[in-house]
Amino acid sequence: MNIPYKPLLPETEQPIIIIGASGIVKDAHLPAYEMAGFTVFGITNRTISKAHDLAKQFKITHVFENVAEAVKNAPKNAVYDITVLPDQYIEILEQLPDGAAVLIQKPMGNDLAQAREIVAVCERKNLVAAINFQLRFASFVSAARHLINEGIIGELYDLEFKVTVNTPWELFPLIKEHPRLEILFHSVHYIDCIRSFLGDPKSVMAKTAKHPLKKLSSSRSTIILDYNENMHVVINTNHDHHFGPKHEESYIKWEGTKGAIKAKMGLLMNYPDGLPDVFEYALQKENSDEYEWTKVELEGSWFPEAFIGAMSNLMRFKEGSDEKLSASVQDVLGTMKVVEACYISSNGRGVSLDKL
């Protein structure tokens, strides 16, 4: 079976200006753009030496002292790539030219109130703005989306994310101390991915928890999204599995009335080196009640290749060759509503058995 999953690239050249020079820029943004043949016109960062280091490594022509200088010297058709933390988004967005195209790193703010402010700024300035939820564009997600959209596994009725890994949070010092760690900076990817398949849930139940030996605000979560009486949607994450690789898990599983799909997200296992992804689907054998699983070799993974898809969609929408901006700030506001609902649910109290 031929499964199209690779992103379409833009038809016009749109130079990129990167605002920020963190590890994710070095490990994902710039390698992805290099693979796709995108032109990175310039880069800026508060600690300018980091920008110079990346410019040298990736042969970026221009290093700007600040956002204002970057905007002043930018080509008219430049695309801005904001890769800093949420607290800086609005300040940067206000400096961009009205009508500019901009890709903003996830999450869209620290909370729902800030997310709404970000959307308001983008709409007032008429920005073509998307949030960099690259998981939507990972090869295994795109392949699954094709199978589901074509009706190959029938009506979808179960969607599960399961992550049991040992995450080295020390690699992310800028977010490690955040009061909303696990859901806002990790499970938000899964929430957004689920919404890209199913839309907005009717309600949310969630619990996010700390580890007794760590200072992290949270590192394990269970999230249940309510869609209808037939649909079961759950996210289970445990970043504290320190007991070796034998029982680590990292997968997405879709089940439908005609078949199923399972995608192993190898990136999260043995992080940051990762393991290979595995994509499989099951269909019923002809004239049999049994199902047969088929493994499909896909090129690319979540990091860095999916970053091509996120930027390509923005560029193609800007030039008019894509009809939909997949992760527009308006759409992602729905993701942030679910995130907020998760924290409200987690901070609330469950039903006490004493009252039953």
CSV table of C-alpha atoms in Angstrom, one decimal:
chain,number,residue,atom,x,y,z
A,1,MET,CA,0.0,0.0,0.0
A,2,ASN,CA,1.3,3.4,-1.0
A,3,ILE,CA,1.0,5.8,2.0
A,4,PRO,CA,1.8,9.5,1.2
A,5,TYR,CA,3.2,11.1,4.3
A,6,LYS,CA,5.9,13.6,3.3
A,7,PRO,CA,5.1,17.3,3.4
A,8,LEU,CA,4.7,19.4,0.3
A,9,LEU,CA,7.3,22.1,0.1
A,10,PRO,CA,6.6,25.8,-0.7
A,11,GLU,CA,6.7,26.9,-4.3
A,12,THR,CA,8.4,30.2,-3.5
A,13,GLU,CA,11.5,31.1,-1.6
A,14,GLN,CA,10.7,32.8,1.8
A,15,PRO,CA,13.8,33.6,3.8
A,16,ILE,CA,13.6,32.7,7.5
A,17,ILE,CA,14.6,35.0,10.4
A,18,ILE,CA,15.1,33.0,13.6
A,19,ILE,CA,14.5,34.8,16.9
A,20,GLY,CA,16.2,32.7,19.6
A,21,ALA,CA,19.2,30.4,19.6
A,22,SER,CA,18.4,27.7,22.1
A,23,GLY,CA,19.2,24.0,21.9
A,24,ILE,CA,16.0,23.2,20.0
A,25,VAL,CA,17.1,25.6,17.2
A,26,LYS,CA,20.4,23.8,17.0
A,27,ASP,CA,19.0,20.3,17.2
A,28,ALA,CA,15.8,20.6,15.2
A,29,HIS,CA,14.9,23.9,13.5
A,30,LEU,CA,18.2,24.5,11.6
A,31,PRO,CA,18.9,20.9,10.7
A,32,ALA,CA,15.3,20.6,9.4
A,33,TYR,CA,15.5,23.8,7.3
A,34,GLU,CA,18.8,22.6,5.9
A,35,MET,CA,17.3,19.3,4.8
A,36,ALA,CA,14.4,21.1,3.1
A,37,GLY,CA,16.6,23.6,1.4
A,38,PHE,CA,15.0,26.6,3.2
A,39,THR,CA,17.1,29.9,3.3
A,40,VAL,CA,17.8,31.1,6.8
A,41,PHE,CA,18.4,34.9,6.2
A,42,GLY,CA,19.4,35.8,9.8
A,43,ILE,CA,19.3,35.0,13.5
A,44,THR,CA,19.1,37.0,16.7
A,45,ASN,CA,19.3,36.1,20.4
A,46,ARG,CA,19.5,37.9,23.7
A,47,THR,CA,22.9,36.3,24.4
A,48,ILE,CA,24.3,37.3,21.0
A,49,SER,CA,27.3,34.9,21.2
A,50,LYS,CA,24.9,31.9,20.9
A,51,ALA,CA,23.5,33.4,17.7
A,52,HIS,CA,27.0,33.9,16.3
A,53,ASP,CA,27.9,30.3,17.2
A,54,LEU,CA,24.8,28.9,15.3
A,55,ALA,CA,25.4,31.3,12.4
A,56,LYS,CA,28.9,29.9,12.0
A,57,GLN,CA,27.8,26.3,12.3
A,58,PHE,CA,24.9,26.6,9.9
A,59,LYS,CA,26.4,29.3,7.6
A,60,ILE,CA,23.8,31.9,8.4
A,61,THR,CA,24.7,35.2,6.7
A,62,HIS,CA,23.3,37.7,9.1
A,63,VAL,CA,23.4,38.0,12.9
A,64,PHE,CA,21.3,40.8,14.4
A,65,GLU,CA,21.7,42.4,17.7
A,66,ASN,CA,18.0,42.4,18.5
A,67,VAL,CA,14.5,41.9,17.0
A,68,ALA,CA,14.2,45.5,15.9
A,69,GLU,CA,17.4,45.3,13.8
A,70,ALA,CA,16.3,41.9,12.3
A,71,VAL,CA,12.9,43.4,11.3
A,72,LYS,CA,14.6,46.5,9.8
A,73,ASN,CA,16.9,44.5,7.6
A,74,ALA,CA,14.5,41.6,6.7
A,75,PRO,CA,13.4,40.9,3.2
A,76,LYS,CA,9.8,41.8,2.5
A,77,ASN,CA,8.7,38.2,2.2
A,78,ALA,CA,10.6,37.0,5.3
A,79,VAL,CA,9.1,34.4,7.7
A,80,TYR,CA,9.8,34.9,11.3
A,81,ASP,CA,10.5,31.9,13.5
A,82,ILE,CA,10.1,32.6,17.2
A,83,THR,CA,11.9,30.0,19.4
A,84,VAL,CA,12.0,31.7,22.8
A,85,LEU,CA,9.9,31.1,26.0
A,86,PRO,CA,6.2,32.2,26.1
A,87,ASP,CA,6.9,35.2,28.3
A,88,GLN,CA,8.6,36.9,25.4
A,89,TYR,CA,6.1,36.2,22.7
A,90,ILE,CA,3.9,39.3,22.9
A,91,GLU,CA,6.9,41.7,23.1
A,92,ILE,CA,8.4,40.1,19.9
A,93,LEU,CA,5.1,39.9,18.0
A,94,GLU,CA,4.5,43.6,18.6
A,95,GLN,CA,7.8,44.4,16.8
A,96,LEU,CA,7.0,42.3,13.7
A,97,PRO,CA,5.7,44.0,10.5
A,98,ASP,CA,1.9,43.9,10.2
A,99,GLY,CA,0.8,41.1,7.9
A,100,ALA,CA,4.0,39.1,8.4
A,101,ALA,CA,4.2,35.3,8.6
A,102,VAL,CA,5.4,33.9,11.9
A,103,LEU,CA,5.9,30.5,13.4
A,104,ILE,CA,5.8,30.6,17.2
A,105,GLN,CA,7.3,27.9,19.4
A,106,LYS,CA,4.9,25.9,21.6
A,107,PRO,CA,3.2,26.3,24.0
A,108,MET,CA,1.0,29.3,23.1
A,109,GLY,CA,1.6,31.0,26.4
A,110,ASN,CA,1.9,29.9,30.0
A,111,ASP,CA,-1.9,29.8,30.5
A,112,LEU,CA,-5.2,30.4,28.6
A,113,ALA,CA,-5.2,34.1,29.5
A,114,GLN,CA,-1.8,34.6,27.9
A,115,ALA,CA,-2.9,32.5,24.9
A,116,ARG,CA,-5.8,34.8,24.3
A,117,GLU,CA,-3.5,37.8,24.5
A,118,ILE,CA,-1.3,36.3,21.8
A,119,VAL,CA,-4.2,35.6,19.5
A,120,ALA,CA,-5.4,39.1,20.0
A,121,VAL,CA,-2.0,40.6,19.0
A,122,CYS,CA,-1.8,38.4,16.0
A,123,GLU,CA,-5.3,39.3,14.8
A,124,ARG,CA,-4.8,43.1,15.4
A,125,LYS,CA,-1.5,43.0,13.4
A,126,ASN,CA,-3.0,40.7,10.8
A,127,LEU,CA,-0.2,38.3,11.2
A,128,VAL,CA,-0.2,34.9,9.4
A,129,ALA,CA,0.6,33.1,12.6
A,130,ALA,CA,1.0,29.4,13.5
A,131,ILE,CA,2.2,27.5,16.5
A,132,ASN,CA,5.0,25.0,16.0
A,133,PHE,CA,3.2,21.8,16.9
A,134,GLN,CA,5.4,19.6,14.8
A,135,LEU,CA,3.9,16.3,16.0
A,136,ARG,CA,1.0,17.0,13.6
A,137,PHE,CA,3.6,16.7,10.8
A,138,ALA,CA,5.7,13.7,12.1
A,139,SER,CA,5.9,11.0,9.4
A,140,PHE,CA,4.0,8.4,11.5
A,141,VAL,CA,1.2,10.9,12.3
A,142,SER,CA,0.9,11.9,8.6
A,143,ALA,CA,0.8,8.3,7.5
A,144,ALA,CA,-1.9,7.4,10.1
A,145,ARG,CA,-3.9,10.5,9.1
A,146,HIS,CA,-3.9,9.2,5.5
A,147,LEU,CA,-5.1,5.8,6.5
A,148,ILE,CA,-7.9,7.2,8.7
A,149,ASN,CA,-9.0,9.8,6.2
A,150,GLU,CA,-9.2,7.2,3.5
A,151,GLY,CA,-11.4,5.0,5.7
A,152,ILE,CA,-9.0,2.2,5.6
A,153,ILE,CA,-9.3,1.4,9.3
A,154,GLY,CA,-13.0,2.3,9.4
A,155,GLU,CA,-14.6,4.5,12.1
A,156,LEU,CA,-12.0,5.6,14.7
A,157,TYR,CA,-13.2,4.8,18.2
A,158,ASP,CA,-10.0,4.6,20.3
A,159,LEU,CA,-6.9,6.8,20.4
A,160,GLU,CA,-4.2,6.3,23.0
A,161,PHE,CA,-0.9,8.0,23.8
A,162,LYS,CA,1.4,6.0,26.2
A,163,VAL,CA,4.8,7.3,27.3
A,164,THR,CA,6.8,5.5,30.0
A,165,VAL,CA,10.4,6.7,29.8
A,166,ASN,CA,13.3,8.2,31.7
A,167,THR,CA,13.3,11.9,30.6
A,168,PRO,CA,16.5,13.8,31.4
A,169,TRP,CA,14.8,17.1,32.4
A,170,GLU,CA,18.2,18.6,33.2
A,171,LEU,CA,18.7,19.0,29.4
A,172,PHE,CA,15.9,21.6,29.5
A,173,PRO,CA,17.0,24.1,32.2
A,174,LEU,CA,14.8,26.9,31.0
A,175,ILE,CA,11.6,24.9,31.6
A,176,LYS,CA,12.7,22.6,34.3
A,177,GLU,CA,11.6,24.9,37.1
A,178,HIS,CA,8.3,25.8,35.4
A,179,PRO,CA,5.2,25.5,37.7
A,180,ARG,CA,3.3,23.8,34.9
A,181,LEU,CA,5.8,21.4,33.5
A,182,GLU,CA,4.5,18.1,32.2
A,183,ILE,CA,1.2,19.0,30.6
A,184,LEU,CA,2.1,22.4,29.3
A,185,PHE,CA,5.5,21.5,27.8
A,186,HIS,CA,5.0,17.8,26.9
A,187,SER,CA,1.5,16.4,26.9
A,188,VAL,CA,0.4,19.5,25.1
A,189,HIS,CA,1.8,17.9,22.0
A,190,TYR,CA,-0.5,14.9,22.4
A,191,ILE,CA,-3.5,17.1,23.2
A,192,ASP,CA,-2.9,19.1,20.1
A,193,CYS,CA,-2.3,16.0,17.9
A,194,ILE,CA,-5.6,14.5,19.2
A,195,ARG,CA,-7.5,17.7,18.3
A,196,SER,CA,-6.0,17.6,14.8
A,197,PHE,CA,-7.8,14.3,14.4
A,198,LEU,CA,-11.0,14.7,16.5
A,199,GLY,CA,-11.5,18.4,17.1
A,200,ASP,CA,-12.4,19.7,20.5
A,201,PRO,CA,-13.5,17.4,23.3
A,202,LYS,CA,-16.7,17.9,25.2
A,203,SER,CA,-14.9,17.8,28.6
A,204,VAL,CA,-11.6,16.8,30.2
A,205,MET,CA,-10.5,14.8,33.3
A,206,ALA,CA,-6.9,14.9,34.3
A,207,LYS,CA,-4.4,14.4,37.1
A,208,THR,CA,-0.7,15.4,36.9
A,209,ALA,CA,1.7,14.4,39.6
A,210,LYS,CA,5.1,15.0,41.1
A,211,HIS,CA,7.9,12.6,41.9
A,212,PRO,CA,8.7,12.3,45.6
A,213,LEU,CA,12.4,12.6,45.0
A,214,LYS,CA,12.4,15.4,42.5
A,215,LYS,CA,11.8,19.2,42.7
A,216,LEU,CA,9.9,19.2,39.4
A,217,SER,CA,6.3,20.6,39.5
A,218,SER,CA,5.0,17.5,37.7
A,219,SER,CA,6.4,14.6,35.6
A,220,ARG,CA,3.5,12.2,35.2
A,221,SER,CA,0.0,12.8,33.9
A,222,THR,CA,-3.2,10.9,33.0
A,223,ILE,CA,-5.6,12.8,30.7
A,224,ILE,CA,-9.0,11.6,29.5
A,225,LEU,CA,-10.8,13.5,26.8
A,226,ASP,CA,-14.5,13.0,26.4
A,227,TYR,CA,-15.8,13.0,22.8
A,228,ASN,CA,-18.8,10.7,22.7
A,229,GLU,CA,-20.0,7.4,24.1
A,230,ASN,CA,-18.1,5.4,21.5
A,231,MET,CA,-14.8,7.3,21.6
A,232,HIS,CA,-12.1,6.4,24.2
A,233,VAL,CA,-9.2,8.9,24.2
A,234,VAL,CA,-6.5,8.8,26.9
A,235,ILE,CA,-3.0,10.1,27.4
A,236,ASN,CA,-0.7,8.4,30.0
A,237,THR,CA,2.8,9.8,30.6
A,238,ASN,CA,5.4,8.7,33.1
A,239,HIS,CA,8.8,10.5,32.7
A,240,ASP,CA,10.2,8.8,35.8
A,241,HIS,CA,10.8,5.2,34.6
A,242,HIS,CA,14.3,4.8,35.9
A,243,PHE,CA,14.4,1.1,35.8
A,244,GLY,CA,16.1,0.4,32.5
A,245,PRO,CA,14.9,0.1,28.9
A,246,LYS,CA,13.2,-3.3,29.2
A,247,HIS,CA,9.7,-1.9,30.0
A,248,GLU,CA,9.9,1.5,28.5
A,249,GLU,CA,7.1,2.4,26.1
A,250,SER,CA,6.4,5.3,23.8
A,251,TYR,CA,3.6,5.0,21.3
A,252,ILE,CA,0.4,6.3,19.7
A,253,LYS,CA,-2.3,3.7,18.9
A,254,TRP,CA,-5.4,4.3,16.8
A,255,GLU,CA,-8.2,1.7,16.7
A,256,GLY,CA,-11.1,1.6,14.2
A,257,THR,CA,-13.9,-0.6,13.2
A,258,LYS,CA,-11.9,-2.1,10.3
A,259,GLY,CA,-8.3,-2.1,11.7
A,260,ALA,CA,-5.7,-0.4,13.9
A,261,ILE,CA,-2.5,1.6,13.7
A,262,LYS,CA,0.4,1.7,16.1
A,263,ALA,CA,3.3,4.1,15.9
A,264,LYS,CA,6.3,3.7,18.2
A,265,MET,CA,7.8,7.2,19.0
A,266,GLY,CA,11.4,6.1,19.3
A,267,LEU,CA,12.7,9.6,19.9
A,268,LEU,CA,11.5,9.7,23.5
A,269,MET,CA,13.2,6.5,24.4
A,270,ASN,CA,16.9,6.6,25.4
A,271,TYR,CA,16.6,10.4,25.0
A,272,PRO,CA,18.3,12.4,23.5
A,273,ASP,CA,19.8,9.7,21.2
A,274,GLY,CA,16.4,8.0,20.7
A,275,LEU,CA,15.5,4.7,19.1
A,276,PRO,CA,14.0,4.0,15.6
A,277,ASP,CA,10.4,4.7,15.1
A,278,VAL,CA,8.1,1.8,14.1
A,279,PHE,CA,4.9,2.2,12.1
A,280,GLU,CA,2.4,-0.7,11.7
A,281,TYR,CA,-1.2,-1.1,10.7
A,282,ALA,CA,-3.5,-4.1,11.1
A,283,LEU,CA,-6.3,-5.1,8.7
A,284,GLN,CA,-8.5,-8.2,8.6
A,285,LYS,CA,-7.3,-11.0,6.4
A,286,GLU,CA,-9.5,-11.9,3.5
A,287,ASN,CA,-12.1,-14.5,4.3
A,288,SER,CA,-10.9,-14.6,7.9
A,289,ASP,CA,-11.6,-13.2,11.4
A,290,GLU,CA,-7.9,-12.8,12.0
A,291,TYR,CA,-6.0,-9.5,11.6
A,292,GLU,CA,-2.5,-9.2,10.0
A,293,TRP,CA,-0.1,-6.4,11.1
A,294,THR,CA,2.0,-4.8,8.3
A,295,LYS,CA,5.1,-2.8,9.1
A,296,VAL,CA,5.8,0.2,6.9
A,297,GLU,CA,9.3,1.8,6.7
A,298,LEU,CA,8.9,5.6,6.9
A,299,GLU,CA,11.6,8.2,6.4
A,300,GLY,CA,12.1,10.9,9.0
A,301,SER,CA,10.9,11.2,12.6
A,302,TRP,CA,9.5,13.8,15.0
A,303,PHE,CA,12.9,15.5,15.4
A,304,PRO,CA,14.0,17.1,13.2
A,305,GLU,CA,12.1,16.2,10.1
A,306,ALA,CA,8.6,17.2,11.4
A,307,PHE,CA,9.8,20.7,11.7
A,308,ILE,CA,9.9,20.8,7.9
A,309,GLY,CA,6.2,20.2,7.8
A,310,ALA,CA,5.3,22.9,10.3
A,311,MET,CA,7.3,25.6,8.5
A,312,SER,CA,6.3,24.3,5.0
A,313,ASN,CA,2.6,24.6,5.9
A,314,LEU,CA,3.0,28.2,7.0
A,315,MET,CA,5.0,29.1,3.9
A,316,ARG,CA,2.5,27.4,1.6
A,317,PHE,CA,-0.5,29.0,3.2
A,318,LYS,CA,1.2,32.4,3.0
A,319,GLU,CA,1.9,31.9,-0.8
A,320,GLY,CA,-1.6,30.5,-1.4
A,321,SER,CA,-0.7,26.9,-2.3
A,322,ASP,CA,-2.2,25.4,1.0
A,323,GLU,CA,-5.8,26.2,1.8
A,324,LYS,CA,-5.5,25.6,5.5
A,325,LEU,CA,-3.0,26.8,8.1
A,326,SER,CA,-3.0,23.7,10.2
A,327,ALA,CA,-1.8,25.0,13.6
A,328,SER,CA,-3.0,28.6,13.3
A,329,VAL,CA,-3.1,30.5,16.6
A,330,GLN,CA,-6.9,30.5,16.4
A,331,ASP,CA,-7.0,26.7,16.1
A,332,VAL,CA,-4.4,26.2,18.8
A,333,LEU,CA,-6.4,28.3,21.2
A,334,GLY,CA,-8.6,25.2,21.4
A,335,THR,CA,-5.5,23.2,22.5
A,336,MET,CA,-4.7,25.8,25.2
A,337,LYS,CA,-8.3,25.5,26.5
A,338,VAL,CA,-7.9,21.8,26.9
A,339,VAL,CA,-4.6,22.4,28.7
A,340,GLU,CA,-6.3,24.8,31.1
A,341,ALA,CA,-9.1,22.4,31.7
A,342,CYS,CA,-6.5,19.7,32.6
A,343,TYR,CA,-5.0,21.9,35.3
A,344,ILE,CA,-8.4,22.8,36.6
A,345,SER,CA,-9.4,19.2,36.8
A,346,SER,CA,-6.0,18.1,38.3
A,347,ASN,CA,-6.3,20.8,41.0
A,348,GLY,CA,-9.8,19.9,41.8
A,349,ARG,CA,-11.0,17.1,44.1
A,350,GLY,CA,-12.3,13.8,42.9
A,351,VAL,CA,-15.5,12.3,44.1
A,352,SER,CA,-15.1,11.3,47.7
A,353,LEU,CA,-16.3,7.8,48.5
A,354,ASP,CA,-17.5,9.0,51.9
A,355,LYS,CA,-20.3,10.9,50.1
A,356,LEU,CA,-21.5,7.8,48.3
